[in-house]
Tab-separated table of C-alpha atoms (C1' of nucleotides) in Angstrom:
chain	number	residue	atom	x	y	z
A	1	MET	CA	-0.444	-11.566	-8.084
A	2	ARG	CA	3.600	-10.071	-8.323
A	3	VAL	CA	2.445	-6.650	-9.518
A	4	LEU	CA	6.094	-5.975	-9.846
A	5	LYS	CA	6.398	-8.542	-12.667
A	6	TYR	CA	4.761	-6.012	-15.391
A	7	ALA	CA	6.242	-2.924	-14.043
A	8	ILE	CA	9.369	-4.785	-15.174
A	9	LEU	CA	8.005	-6.041	-17.949
A	10	GLY	CA	6.339	-2.453	-19.161
A	11	LEU	CA	9.880	-0.246	-18.580
A	12	LEU	CA	11.859	-2.848	-20.802
A	13	ASP	CA	9.207	-2.480	-23.277
A	14	GLN	CA	9.722	1.193	-23.929
A	15	ARG	CA	14.138	0.364	-23.933
A	16	GLU	CA	16.372	-1.593	-22.139
A	17	LEU	CA	18.007	-1.367	-18.971
A	18	THR	CA	19.970	-2.852	-16.166
A	19	GLY	CA	18.604	-3.598	-13.396
A	20	TYR	CA	19.973	0.319	-11.237
A	21	ASP	CA	18.122	1.919	-14.265
A	22	MET	CA	15.162	0.480	-13.380
A	23	LYS	CA	15.576	0.994	-9.733
A	24	LYS	CA	16.316	4.851	-10.516
A	25	HIS	CA	12.682	4.804	-12.931
A	26	PHE	CA	11.136	3.888	-8.997
A	27	GLU	CA	12.715	6.777	-7.168
A	28	ASP	CA	11.430	9.234	-10.444
A	29	SER	CA	8.031	10.469	-11.220
A	30	LEU	CA	6.447	6.815	-11.476
A	31	GLY	CA	7.558	5.870	-7.587
A	32	GLN	CA	4.409	7.748	-6.885
A	33	PHE	CA	2.526	5.018	-7.287
A	34	TRP	CA	4.374	1.738	-7.672
A	35	SER	CA	8.222	1.344	-6.292
A	36	ALA	CA	10.654	-1.460	-5.132
A	37	LYS	CA	14.353	-1.927	-3.707
A	38	HIS	CA	17.302	-3.859	-5.455
A	39	SER	CA	17.062	-6.402	-3.094
A	40	GLN	CA	14.054	-6.989	-4.712
A	41	ILE	CA	14.480	-6.002	-8.570
A	42	TYR	CA	17.240	-8.454	-8.554
A	43	PRO	CA	15.770	-11.660	-7.933
A	44	GLU	CA	12.802	-10.877	-9.775
A	45	LEU	CA	15.158	-10.311	-12.931
A	46	LYS	CA	16.954	-13.559	-12.315
A	47	ARG	CA	12.946	-15.231	-11.998
A	48	LEU	CA	11.716	-13.449	-15.263
A	49	THR	CA	15.186	-14.647	-17.212
A	50	GLU	CA	14.139	-18.039	-15.955
A	51	GLU	CA	10.364	-17.980	-17.437
A	52	GLY	CA	11.608	-16.542	-20.485
A	53	PHE	CA	9.959	-13.146	-20.356
A	54	ILE	CA	13.135	-11.168	-20.935
A	55	GLU	CA	16.892	-12.131	-22.114
A	56	PHE	CA	19.906	-9.802	-20.937
A	57	ASP	CA	23.345	-8.864	-22.987
A	58	ILE	CA	26.585	-8.439	-20.329
A	59	HIS	CA	28.254	-4.988	-21.553
A	60	ILE	CA	31.370	-3.479	-20.394
A	61	GLN	CA	31.331	-0.594	-18.502
A	62	GLY	CA	35.207	0.793	-18.879
A	63	LYS	CA	37.900	-1.552	-18.219
A	64	LYS	CA	35.601	-3.985	-16.740
A	65	LEU	CA	32.564	-3.756	-15.012
A	66	GLU	CA	30.065	-6.115	-16.395
A	67	LYS	CA	26.440	-5.245	-16.681
A	68	LYS	CA	23.272	-6.792	-17.705
A	69	VAL	CA	20.924	-4.748	-19.702
A	70	TYR	CA	17.813	-6.953	-20.242
A	71	GLN	CA	15.524	-7.161	-22.953
A	72	ILE	CA	11.827	-8.073	-23.130
A	73	THR	CA	10.911	-11.116	-24.941
A	74	ASP	CA	8.147	-11.911	-27.668
A	75	ALA	CA	6.492	-14.111	-25.173
A	76	GLY	CA	6.996	-11.247	-21.941
A	77	LYS	CA	5.241	-8.804	-24.430
A	78	ARG	CA	2.048	-11.094	-24.783
A	79	GLU	CA	2.532	-11.754	-21.029
A	80	LEU	CA	2.529	-7.873	-20.013
A	81	HIS	CA	-0.376	-7.136	-23.211
A	82	GLU	CA	-2.416	-9.766	-20.809
A	83	TRP	CA	-2.061	-7.765	-17.717
A	84	LEU	CA	-2.444	-4.279	-19.646
A	85	ARG	CA	-6.019	-5.447	-20.729
A	86	LYS	CA	-7.251	-7.221	-17.512
A	87	LYS	CA	-10.172	-4.667	-15.750
A	88	GLY	CA	-9.559	-5.748	-12.227
A	89	PRO	CA	-11.991	-4.613	-8.981
A	90	ILE	CA	-10.393	-1.163	-7.905
A	91	PRO	CA	-9.077	-1.898	-4.818
A	92	ASP	CA	-11.169	-1.147	-0.993
A	93	THR	CA	-8.295	0.057	0.834
A	94	THR	CA	-5.325	2.532	-0.015
A	95	LYS	CA	-3.447	2.269	3.257
A	96	ASP	CA	-2.205	5.551	4.436
A	97	GLU	CA	-1.758	5.864	7.942
A	98	PHE	CA	-2.087	9.753	9.055
A	99	MET	CA	-5.816	8.950	7.530
A	100	LEU	CA	-5.672	6.246	10.548
A	101	LYS	CA	-4.475	8.645	13.091
A	102	THR	CA	-7.225	11.139	11.838
A	103	PHE	CA	-9.909	8.170	12.139
A	104	PHE	CA	-8.155	8.736	15.520
A	105	ILE	CA	-9.150	12.737	16.701
A	106	SER	CA	-11.177	11.720	19.384
A	107	SER	CA	-8.220	10.649	20.965
A	108	MET	CA	-6.073	13.749	20.704
A	109	ASP	CA	-6.898	16.588	22.402
A	110	GLN	CA	-7.401	19.509	20.080
A	111	LYS	CA	-4.205	21.235	20.128
A	112	GLU	CA	-1.671	18.150	19.399
A	113	ALA	CA	-4.433	17.485	16.438
A	114	ALA	CA	-3.959	21.082	15.183
A	115	GLY	CA	-0.289	20.268	15.666
A	116	LEU	CA	-0.172	16.660	13.102
A	117	PHE	CA	-2.710	18.396	11.004
A	118	SER	CA	-0.078	21.439	10.435
A	119	HIS	CA	2.899	19.729	10.163
A	120	GLN	CA	0.818	17.004	7.459
A	121	LEU	CA	-0.103	20.326	4.731
A	122	GLN	CA	3.675	21.345	4.917
A	123	GLU	CA	4.998	18.446	3.940
A	124	ARG	CA	2.250	17.717	1.329
A	125	THR	CA	2.178	21.786	0.010
A	126	LYS	CA	6.119	20.663	-0.500
A	127	LYS	CA	5.369	17.901	-2.292
A	128	VAL	CA	3.224	19.838	-4.357
A	129	GLU	CA	5.915	22.033	-5.227
A	130	MET	CA	7.986	19.449	-6.036
A	131	LEU	CA	6.002	17.998	-8.180
A	132	GLU	CA	5.039	20.661	-10.375
A	133	GLN	CA	8.436	21.552	-11.134
A	134	LYS	CA	8.920	18.164	-12.563
A	135	LEU	CA	6.048	18.336	-14.841
A	136	ASN	CA	7.730	21.598	-15.683
A	137	ILE	CA	10.815	20.445	-16.591
A	138	LEU	CA	8.797	17.912	-18.790
A	139	THR	CA	7.080	19.827	-20.521
A	140	GLU	CA	9.747	22.366	-21.258
A	141	GLU	CA	11.841	19.495	-22.712
A	142	ASP	CA	9.443	18.113	-24.396
A	143	PRO	CA	6.121	19.755	-24.823
A	144	SER	CA	4.502	17.117	-26.935
A	145	ALA	CA	4.456	14.997	-23.706
A	146	GLN	CA	0.720	16.127	-23.004
A	147	SER	CA	-0.193	14.257	-26.168
A	148	LEU	CA	-1.482	10.574	-26.284
A	149	HIS	CA	0.683	9.400	-28.749
A	150	SER	CA	4.201	10.446	-27.783
A	151	THR	CA	6.397	8.298	-25.627
A	152	GLN	CA	6.193	10.750	-22.574
A	153	PHE	CA	2.301	10.703	-22.371
A	154	GLY	CA	2.637	7.829	-19.675
A	155	HIS	CA	5.011	10.223	-17.978
A	156	TYR	CA	2.417	13.312	-17.734
A	157	LEU	CA	-0.225	11.675	-16.748
A	158	VAL	CA	1.317	10.012	-14.256
A	159	LEU	CA	2.800	13.581	-13.121
A	160	THR	CA	-0.519	15.648	-13.512
A	161	ARG	CA	-2.277	12.508	-11.443
A	162	ALA	CA	0.195	13.099	-8.292
A	163	ILE	CA	0.076	16.609	-8.304
A	164	GLU	CA	-4.063	16.409	-8.234
A	165	ARG	CA	-3.903	14.024	-6.076
A	166	GLU	CA	-1.771	16.001	-3.068
A	167	LYS	CA	-3.646	19.308	-4.154
A	168	GLY	CA	-6.975	17.684	-3.352
A	169	TYR	CA	-5.135	16.410	0.054
A	170	VAL	CA	-4.033	19.658	0.704
A	171	ARG	CA	-7.636	21.366	0.025
A	172	TRP	CA	-9.250	18.594	2.713
A	173	LEU	CA	-6.277	19.279	5.292
A	174	GLN	CA	-6.681	23.495	5.192
A	175	LYS	CA	-10.568	22.859	5.707
A	176	THR	CA	-9.419	20.795	8.283
A	177	LEU	CA	-7.683	22.338	10.075
A	178	GLU	CA	-10.246	25.556	10.203
A	179	VAL	CA	-11.997	23.464	11.832
A	180	ILE	CA	-10.264	22.701	14.285
A	181	ASP	CA	-8.407	25.840	15.177
A	182	SER	CA	-11.997	27.228	15.399
A	183	SER	CA	-13.201	24.985	18.203
A	184	ILE	CA	-11.734	26.727	21.023
A	185	VAL	CA	-12.577	24.729	23.848
B	1	MET	CA	6.417	-0.320	11.863
B	2	ARG	CA	3.644	-2.208	13.231
B	3	VAL	CA	0.413	-0.125	12.085
B	4	LEU	CA	-1.801	-2.830	13.213
B	5	LYS	CA	-0.641	-2.374	16.348
B	6	TYR	CA	-1.700	1.021	16.995
B	7	ALA	CA	-5.265	0.611	14.672
B	8	ILE	CA	-6.051	-1.979	17.271
B	9	LEU	CA	-4.615	-0.006	20.088
B	10	GLY	CA	-6.891	2.935	18.599
B	11	LEU	CA	-9.738	1.491	18.034
B	12	LEU	CA	-10.049	-0.082	21.912
B	13	ASP	CA	-9.222	3.447	22.897
B	14	GLN	CA	-12.603	4.787	21.839
B	15	ARG	CA	-14.908	0.947	23.406
B	16	GLU	CA	-13.965	-2.723	23.916
B	17	LEU	CA	-14.222	-4.657	21.428
B	18	THR	CA	-13.832	-8.158	19.707
B	19	GLY	CA	-11.123	-9.285	17.011
B	20	TYR	CA	-14.326	-10.206	14.907
B	21	ASP	CA	-16.116	-6.650	15.808
B	22	MET	CA	-12.592	-5.093	14.552
B	23	LYS	CA	-12.797	-7.177	11.679
B	24	LYS	CA	-15.916	-5.184	10.480
B	25	HIS	CA	-14.683	-2.258	11.781
B	26	PHE	CA	-11.731	-2.585	8.978
B	27	GLU	CA	-14.576	-3.392	6.540
B	28	ASP	CA	-16.745	-0.453	6.721
B	29	SER	CA	-15.217	3.274	6.199
B	30	LEU	CA	-11.637	2.943	8.643
B	31	GLY	CA	-10.793	0.713	5.582
B	32	GLN	CA	-11.180	3.230	3.251
B	33	PHE	CA	-7.423	4.056	4.700
B	34	TRP	CA	-6.608	0.990	6.497
B	35	SER	CA	-7.368	-2.708	7.172
B	36	ALA	CA	-6.003	-5.854	8.042
B	37	LYS	CA	-7.747	-9.872	7.562
B	38	HIS	CA	-8.997	-11.744	10.109
B	39	SER	CA	-6.286	-14.412	10.413
B	40	GLN	CA	-4.150	-11.492	11.052
B	41	ILE	CA	-5.307	-9.622	14.041
B	42	TYR	CA	-6.050	-12.849	16.224
B	43	PRO	CA	-2.241	-12.971	16.225
B	44	GLU	CA	-1.553	-9.384	16.924
B	45	LEU	CA	-3.957	-9.564	19.682
B	46	LYS	CA	-2.291	-12.641	20.982
B	47	ARG	CA	0.619	-10.125	21.288
B	48	LEU	CA	-0.054	-7.190	22.196
B	49	THR	CA	-2.040	-9.122	25.468
B	50	GLU	CA	1.517	-10.449	26.411
B	51	GLU	CA	3.152	-7.790	25.641
B	52	GLY	CA	0.861	-5.562	28.046
B	53	PHE	CA	-1.224	-3.665	25.997
B	54	ILE	CA	-4.690	-4.777	26.038
B	55	GLU	CA	-6.455	-7.370	28.391
B	56	PHE	CA	-9.696	-9.250	27.957
B	57	ASP	CA	-12.766	-11.148	29.753
B	58	ILE	CA	-14.752	-13.623	28.816
B	59	HIS	CA	-17.932	-12.931	27.656
B	60	ILE	CA	-20.261	-15.614	27.305
B	61	GLN	CA	-22.651	-15.056	24.348
B	62	GLY	CA	-25.776	-17.999	24.478
B	63	LYS	CA	-25.357	-21.395	25.974
B	64	LYS	CA	-21.272	-21.833	25.691
B	65	LEU	CA	-19.872	-19.286	22.792
B	66	GLU	CA	-16.701	-17.791	24.464
B	67	LYS	CA	-15.501	-14.477	23.114
B	68	LYS	CA	-13.151	-12.373	23.798
B	69	VAL	CA	-13.895	-8.746	24.592
B	70	TYR	CA	-10.416	-6.629	24.550
B	71	GLN	CA	-10.335	-3.444	26.705
B	72	ILE	CA	-6.622	-1.084	26.042
B	73	THR	CA	-4.412	-0.812	29.219
B	74	ASP	CA	-2.692	2.065	30.323
B	75	ALA	CA	0.427	0.959	29.560
B	76	GLY	CA	-1.779	0.687	26.223
B	77	LYS	CA	-3.073	4.012	25.973
B	78	ARG	CA	0.669	5.325	26.721
B	79	GLU	CA	2.203	3.303	23.942
B	80	LEU	CA	-1.110	4.855	21.409
B	81	HIS	CA	-0.769	8.717	22.382
B	82	GLU	CA	2.986	7.793	21.732
B	83	TRP	CA	2.517	7.102	17.979
B	84	LEU	CA	-0.636	9.524	17.259
B	85	ARG	CA	1.798	12.500	18.356
B	86	LYS	CA	4.390	11.469	16.178
B	87	LYS	CA	4.701	13.548	13.168
B	88	GLY	CA	6.033	11.115	10.054
B	89	PRO	CA	7.506	12.028	6.924
B	90	ILE	CA	4.865	11.687	3.947
B	91	PRO	CA	5.346	8.147	1.993
B	92	ASP	CA	7.198	8.820	-1.558
B	93	THR	CA	5.092	6.174	-2.838
B	94	THR	CA	1.256	5.077	-2.792
B	95	LYS	CA	1.195	1.839	-4.640
B	96	ASP	CA	-1.961	1.988	-7.421
B	97	GLU	CA	-2.000	-0.566	-9.988
B	98	PHE	CA	-3.671	1.351	-12.329
B	99	MET	CA	-1.666	4.292	-12.139
B	100	LEU	CA	0.987	1.470	-13.153
B	101	LYS	CA	-0.682	0.803	-15.943
B	102	THR	CA	-1.310	4.467	-16.991
B	103	PHE	CA	2.161	4.868	-16.563
B	104	PHE	CA	2.691	2.153	-19.626
B	105	ILE	CA	-0.297	4.077	-21.851
B	106	SER	CA	2.490	3.921	-24.706
B	107	SER	CA	2.582	-0.040	-25.089
B	108	MET	CA	-1.284	0.434	-25.974
B	109	ASP	CA	-3.243	0.921	-28.418
B	110	GLN	CA	-5.610	4.084	-28.454
B	111	LYS	CA	-8.854	1.295	-28.322
B	112	GLU	CA	-7.489	-0.391	-25.364
B	113	ALA	CA	-6.848	2.847	-23.318
B	114	ALA	CA	-9.982	4.062	-23.573
B	115	GLY	CA	-11.500	0.877	-22.197
B	116	LEU	CA	-8.876	0.773	-19.962
B	117	PHE	CA	-9.956	4.131	-18.494
B	118	SER	CA	-14.067	4.141	-18.930
B	119	HIS	CA	-13.651	1.135	-16.762
B	120	GLN	CA	-12.000	2.709	-14.077
B	121	LEU	CA	-13.769	5.795	-14.731
B	122	GLN	CA	-17.115	3.328	-13.549
B	123	GLU	CA	-15.760	2.051	-11.287
B	124	ARG	CA	-14.681	5.305	-9.450
B	125	THR	CA	-18.084	6.835	-9.717
B	126	LYS	CA	-19.592	4.219	-7.813
B	127	LYS	CA	-17.397	4.643	-5.134
B	128	VAL	CA	-18.164	7.919	-4.607
B	129	GLU	CA	-22.118	7.058	-4.474
B	130	MET	CA	-21.547	4.442	-2.338
B	131	LEU	CA	-19.693	6.295	-0.145
B	132	GLU	CA	-21.901	9.945	-0.096
B	133	GLN	CA	-24.615	7.401	1.315
B	134	LYS	CA	-22.348	6.630	3.884
B	135	LEU	CA	-21.705	10.270	4.805
B	136	ASN	CA	-25.520	10.420	4.421
B	137	ILE	CA	-26.385	8.221	7.009
B	138	LEU	CA	-23.742	9.133	9.188
B	139	THR	CA	-25.284	12.630	9.353
B	140	GLU	CA	-27.935	11.156	9.515
B	141	GLU	CA	-27.833	9.311	12.546
B	142	ASP	CA	-25.745	12.390	14.242
B	143	PRO	CA	-25.559	15.897	12.877
B	144	SER	CA	-23.359	16.298	15.447
B	145	ALA	CA	-20.376	14.516	13.706
B	146	GLN	CA	-19.076	17.008	12.204
B	147	SER	CA	-17.946	18.937	14.604
B	148	LEU	CA	-14.455	18.889	16.664
B	149	HIS	CA	-15.756	17.069	19.783
B	150	SER	CA	-18.090	14.823	18.497
B	151	THR	CA	-16.900	11.527	19.459
B	152	GLN	CA	-18.181	10.503	15.098
B	153	PHE	CA	-15.455	13.068	13.534
B	154	GLY	CA	-12.892	11.010	13.062
B	155	HIS	CA	-14.984	8.628	11.008
B	156	TYR	CA	-16.976	11.584	9.301
B	157	LEU	CA	-12.932	13.043	8.382
B	158	VAL	CA	-12.570	9.792	7.083
B	159	LEU	CA	-15.444	9.635	4.594
B	160	THR	CA	-15.053	12.984	3.411
B	161	ARG	CA	-11.318	12.364	2.455
B	162	ALA	CA	-12.557	9.384	0.805
B	163	ILE	CA	-14.944	11.622	-1.145
B	164	GLU	CA	-12.705	13.982	-2.403
B	165	ARG	CA	-10.101	11.691	-2.955
B	166	GLU	CA	-12.404	9.632	-5.575
B	167	LYS	CA	-13.812	12.280	-7.307
B	168	GLY	CA	-10.657	14.074	-7.433
B	169	TYR	CA	-9.595	10.703	-8.786
B	170	VAL	CA	-12.624	10.783	-11.200
B	171	ARG	CA	-12.077	14.525	-12.606
B	172	TRP	CA	-8.752	12.955	-14.152
B	173	LEU	CA	-10.127	10.283	-15.809
B	174	GLN	CA	-12.593	11.679	-17.053
B	175	LYS	CA	-10.808	14.953	-18.288
B	176	THR	CA	-8.010	12.077	-19.259
B	177	LEU	CA	-10.273	9.958	-21.506
B	178	GLU	CA	-11.881	13.146	-23.597
B	179	VAL	CA	-7.756	13.659	-24.542
B	180	ILE	CA	-7.202	9.246	-25.728
B	181	ASP	CA	-10.814	10.041	-27.618
B	182	SER	CA	-10.247	13.163	-29.367
B	183	SER	CA	-6.904	11.901	-30.842
B	184	ILE	CA	-8.278	9.324	-33.368
B	185	VAL	CA	-5.652	8.106	-35.659
C	1	DG	C1'	43.857	8.953	-3.039
C	2	DG	C1'	39.326	9.137	-2.251
C	3	DC	C1'	34.342	10.825	-2.278
C	4	DT	C1'	30.097	9.823	-5.117
C	5	DC	C1'	27.656	6.932	-7.680
C	6	DC	C1'	27.553	2.627	-10.705
C	7	DA	C1'	25.910	-1.931	-10.581
C	8	DT	C1'	24.684	-6.390	-8.798
C	9	DG	C1'	23.990	-9.806	-5.798
C	10	DT	C1'	22.368	-12.115	-0.611
C	11	DA	C1'	19.498	-13.041	4.332
C	12	DA	C1'	16.812	-12.117	7.650
C	13	DC	C1'	13.434	-10.760	9.125
C	14	DA	C1'	8.862	-8.060	9.050
C	15	DG	C1'	4.166	-7.310	6.962
C	16	DG	C1'	0.001	-9.358	4.756
C	17	DT	C1'	-3.024	-12.598	2.017
C	18	DT	C1'	-5.079	-17.324	1.297
C	19	DA	C1'	-6.652	-21.489	2.685
C	20	DC	C1'	-7.171	-25.097	5.777
C	21	DA	C1'	-10.345	-25.747	10.015
C	22	DT	C1'	-13.651	-25.653	13.791
C	23	DG	C1'	-18.119	-24.836	16.493
C	24	DA	C1'	-21.691	-21.752	18.251
C	25	DT	C1'	-26.076	-18.248	17.338
C	26	DT	C1'	-29.656	-16.338	15.421
C	27	DG	C1'	-33.776	-15.895	12.487
C	28	DG	C1'	-36.527	-17.524	9.039
D	1	DC	C1'	-34.111	-27.442	9.941
D	2	DC	C1'	-30.927	-24.556	7.267
D	3	DA	C1'	-28.657	-20.836	5.748
D	4	DA	C1'	-25.777	-16.655	7.133
D	5	DT	C1'	-23.710	-15.072	10.761
D	6	DC	C1'	-20.645	-14.363	15.065
D	7	DA	C1'	-15.998	-16.170	16.486
D	8	DT	C1'	-11.280	-17.811	16.860
D	9	DG	C1'	-7.427	-19.802	15.318
D	10	DT	C1'	-2.885	-21.907	12.380
D	11	DA	C1'	-0.367	-22.875	8.253
D	12	DA	C1'	1.825	-22.032	4.093
D	13	DC	C1'	3.095	-18.727	0.776
D	14	DC	C1'	4.435	-14.530	-0.890
D	15	DT	C1'	5.767	-9.718	-0.899
D	16	DG	C1'	8.280	-6.256	0.558
D	17	DT	C1'	12.013	-3.408	4.293
D	18	DT	C1'	16.903	-3.616	6.256
D	19	DA	C1'	20.692	-5.010	6.829
D	20	DC	C1'	24.714	-7.401	4.707
D	21	DA	C1'	28.428	-7.890	1.259
D	22	DT	C1'	31.361	-6.423	-2.491
D	23	DG	C1'	33.694	-4.151	-6.166
D	24	DG	C1'	34.467	-1.209	-10.465
D	25	DA	C1'	34.218	3.737	-12.813
D	26	DG	C1'	34.015	8.610	-13.196
D	27	DC	C1'	36.108	13.162	-11.195
D	28	DC	C1'	38.824	16.529	-8.028
DNA sequence: GGCTCCATGTAACAGGTTACATGATTGG
DNA sequence: CCAATCATGTAACCTGTTACATGGAGCC
């Protein structure tokens, strides 16, 4: 259903951007829930331009570097809002390779399982710290980000959701590790 | 990295199955974290057979329906265990279309946002109930599922993880909806 | 001059979905 | 006998990743 299309339209509804700028956004907090490589972004920009949902101006950087700065058109805004309003069903599957391994825990011995789980716990804990640091920076730079009418509210929500998602994962990993460690053969 | 390959090997490490049986597993609790359509499963089974990781016997159902019952080979078991042991990095992105919309909340008006969030809250709440019912059935049928040495332990872990994931989502949705509703223009 | 980052593109391949296609079994 | 389910496959298409490819800008 071409979600990347809407990700691009949504970004351009906030401010004009180059393809390169969009890639940067996908590496930032938005990237917790959606991302794309530049090799996917550029062809999509070309297509959206042909469809009339976006337009670009050429800006000259320095002496001769030409960059394409994209803006959303009125047709693009209509398209974006149609998608934003639509109440889709929640997906049945959210792919998670670690949980697939977990499903097969009976194929592992106790030591292997403990190693796998403690590594995952370590990685997820690091991620929580990284995300909390991002949230601190955001709320220090713009304390109004926590209110609905701030332009940064979406950014704030994505960070808080990502933090709570990871914290929930961490709690479950700790609880499960205790069960594994206490089941000495 | 051919995760479906390992999903199939993992399932066959528990018991012999037909491609159709595997599809059923992906529609069940495992499907919370991994799934595949039959159109992807059958070609993968063919490939895994060619690679020597699995084998099949033909069983006759009724008068003449031939079904292929697959088993994992020793080579397949080695391949599976290599993957199970490997400690990969956690993914940067877990795609979530609803959270992408959330990032663009400043493009919506307050009423639209409230509608979107309350619908999502409703759907996620229903999912929690469905998952809790599945967990009840599992623990009633096999109370030992909660211990490491049960063959159902993986099943139990996947369900508890899915339940906590959805509950965390629900809590965040409720909290965010309160902020949206209390921000009357 | 050289390194990092900015900036844009294409090609080949891998993974995954939808649609097309067929036929047997089981149970009411 | 009819419907739901069991059972297996292919083809076309879409999405997304990795690799290939190029060149300018900014800074030390």
